């Protein structure tokens, strides 16, 4: 099967990191196709950027030429999942929800550790709409900008471990979700240091997408996420072509 | 003061209807500047279209050349409010939230009557994130497409009155919000027939925006809706110019 | 238009302060009529006093001889709003709810800073019933008795600023509501020092009341806040006269 | 022990019915002292009347000359419990809460059947503030005015049985609370006809009050329901005397 | 009347302590029959043990030869209440729920202080299912194993007092529930030292059970807790005899 | 990998049906080991039976002689998940939670269709504790006893389709979970007839378990589901041997 994994920002190195993370955990026979939006912000750290990225991701996935079996939206706490779910007939899995669903299987309460404090509310909102807030003990931030995470991986790791320790001790978290695609490579280190399961959203989402495909289940087209009605849309798609064949 | 009222779809006649509605209720001295997005769907009836409209509205408001004192997002149940709130320093009022806030002042429970059944979930989600769900008795749909609402105003009015009557009788609603900009002209008729207060989102939003301006209050820039961080954004703004002077 | 603003305690100097606060923010053409209950406590700092004040306010507003277009209940966290809503046909706006509604338009989460710790629960209860609790980050108290607030305005201001800073830093509040009519004069100072929007309930309520009057909207008389049924009531009204002409 | 059971309306025959109901279920050695407010409405069917009754009950209980060990507030869905809790050192039990607490011990979900539809919201609010809403399946009304309940007991009983049957069948209620003091005498009949436990608030409250007294537990004076602060209160108590010796 | 009080662990000295606690507060004429399960853990400090105890308690109560009028499940935060409720026709009262119900009558918010930190979640879950979570300010643990509680009563008391003080100061608790049957003897000491009401679950449950019996109320057999359907059950009851005559 | 799938009742034909269902959807290389409890009820249709089954399942899985990589608890709405999670180091997946997690990925709201009405509450409780209630539109019952489901598969299928149609039309469900292991074979038929995705808990749970194993994630041993403390447990395990090597 082929899974399209869509980065939400326009930074190619992040797309590549996400691709590696996804490929590492995919089952044999799963091909990961990582894509980068053709427009939008270099990193997504707020609502304006997140809305823009949502549209850029829809535009980019729509332009995929290969057939595909599932889509993973690889931006933690970002907008756009319901839009993708409407556009395609294959399953769409958001990494925020995927991480939270998997965390719920592993412990009674989970915490999210993300990068910037300003995005805490956005993550809380995504979890709330997904009905996954009640087992979330806290969302904590290291307050490191996304694109600086990789500059000093040592320091980034330390800050994450500090927040994770507080989440476990103070908030009684039993599982941790790393709330930023850029943190993916640190899951093992954090898990080893703190001794609680650490869930990375990208690998969780790929795993869930594989399960859905294998069970032959896809998005309900009755109700909220039905196909868009046929109508005149000015300027769409930005890339000048129609729905992808996966859709 | 000048208030920018942004239609979410690209249909000029809807923009004009919104403009008239807004102007009718505005205080003396308030200028209403109604704008139409430069791209996007002719009507917004689902998440994909709503995300696209969110970006189109941000693009359009950013391009306003006049100074302005407040922005009204005139799409019921649509995405994008938080993005607008980040981009500008003046108050941003969403008509969904405005209608619900005003309804809460008038009765213990309110219902929303909207057009398409598929958008009920989206409206519920917007109310939930706004913390305004607990006094919402129900969201009901007439199941009339937005652009057909005006085709047979008589029949549209009848269907709304039917749903309103059910909302009052079955769901114990005490106030009604008309959940579609296209229904605006029918508020008085419905109120007269059913005998409960009927709130139109556009006039509610303009009224609240005027109040905020008069009280010299605007969006908090501490936390979730702070200005976007300066960064490289590919292809933005679509219209090729920077932030408006109202921002 | 004429708005009756009802102080909840019997201290005339508080009524005068409320009157000035209300008048300062009212639109041109709005006349503020501030009234003081004819019985009840000198300050309201608990449930017993609050229930007594609720009845005293109903008695006092009922006795107003002028016609009026709206009523503002100017006690933060106090009982009685639903009773007033039943008695009159004009809109009734409670300052607790008004402050919270306005705060919701300005940021994702708000905190209330009030005077006495013992009243925190009462304020939480009023917000909960109004369906406005989910965006309330915290209710904090300076633990200064109401009537001492004005004795040392400097110290009162310092204590409020301290609690506001904690609300922003620890509770992630993005907007502050001053939870005591006696704090009204301090809103500007606090806003300047802490850099988040500060909402005063009295001005918020007057603004919302003006909006309702302008939109020709009033309390629903279907359901919870319908007119009281005609019946024998011993000893009421205390002031020996019938319903005011505003009602 | 002596328990003061306070009717909320000024109708002596209701007080007498409450007294009989309370006395029937009280343990040997418990003396029931039923009291009638000295002012207020003949029946309480809305918020205005309920606030007035809250103050009238506080005034009346304060004037009790005998010592007493507990107070029962015998109005279903009415205001005033927290005020009484502040005024006295002995336990105060509200019949709404008492009925709901007892119902929770008997089944997974309970419904309330009350008299007038307009009071449903008030009952829901009392349950919500008491934290007892989540196991409440529904509040239903027969839409019979309180003082008419006794006029045609046969018909009243039939209407209650109809609503109870709906509560069980449609709302999946497993226990019923009779939501009106005037319905007390019908509990046995309804229970016999419908086959689910039927809880009467007055007997539940007397039973809980007896338990608290026997366990030597009373209202916490730390926090929300601490004694009122000493201060000047104009016109209180209405009856011209200080706190009762039970307080 | 006779009340069966079932210890959840197999430690006879704990059963005896529970028996004394129950007997001390029972009304004259109430006989307390304390029983110990015939299998299961020496102390219950987790879910595996709690499920095992649930079945052991059902087995043990089923084997009681005397008639009885009510059952008290004397394990704080433990599983099994709904099973007992199905098996018997007499009322079943769980000490977790009983303590919380009584605490709700005494103050606006209560905290639970229990022994091991690992059981906090289990207690929160029991309260949540019982619909009693919203007035629970916190569940705190002294982190003392159950069977060590009695080893150094002085130190145990100190630790409880420390956590209670934090619950009052930080969590704004107004009432305390002792969340462990082994702490029962300390209620008076803690209440005296901290000045807030302290509720012991065993005495609360016995009191509520007495009230239910006196009011002639028992478990609803319509719905969730109806008698088990007749069917083949391998190996049950463990003790080789049928339902007790109290059932 | 090897996954132990534990039936909750003692009926071997149900175990065999579950085994087939699990095997059908398992990935290549996954071995399904279906086990039947050594004691307990022939079908589980209530709390008493469910608690007994919880212990019987723990006993049976503990006795598995092969190593295994994950455990699936194959009883819809049943007790015991947290106990299994404590006992073993490998992941434990409950079919109720698995079905709900998967359903959340496929639509905005899901309904559960189960067999007996009396178990609706139990299923709601399991979903509530799992934090998965807010997206559950309804739990509906066909009111067919579990062991009769297979007697007339045609009629069973019809009844399920009827309830599913109501769930979609009335409750606005967009996805259906079959709430009874015995219904597993009907998923495809129902999905074909009604046109919404139908999730079977056993296949969902096996898929999620495979994902967890592949991602090398297992139950957190920090907090609620830590290993039981070493202590004296009378009569356990029933089967006379210690923890399995998989644990």
PDB file of N, CA, C and O in Angstrom, chain D residues 122 138 215:
ATOM      1  N   UNK D 122     -35.005  25.722  35.871  1.00  0.00           N
ATOM      2  CA  UNK D 122     -34.569  26.043  37.219  1.00  0.00           C
ATOM      3  C   UNK D 122     -34.104  24.779  37.947  1.00  0.00           C
ATOM      4  O   UNK D 122     -33.101  24.786  38.658  1.00  0.00           O
ATOM      5  N   UNK D 138     -33.556  13.096  32.685  1.00  0.00           N
ATOM      6  CA  UNK D 138     -34.451  14.129  32.168  1.00  0.00           C
ATOM      7  C   UNK D 138     -35.200  14.794  33.312  1.00  0.00           C
ATOM      8  O   UNK D 138     -35.316  14.232  34.392  1.00  0.00           O
ATOM      9  N   UNK D 215     -24.143  11.541  62.697  1.00  0.00           N
ATOM     10  CA  UNK D 215     -22.691  11.420  62.463  1.00  0.00           C
ATOM     11  C   UNK D 215     -21.938  12.654  62.964  1.00  0.00           C
ATOM     12  O   UNK D 215     -20.719  12.747  62.811  1.00  0.00           O
TER      13      UNK D 215
END
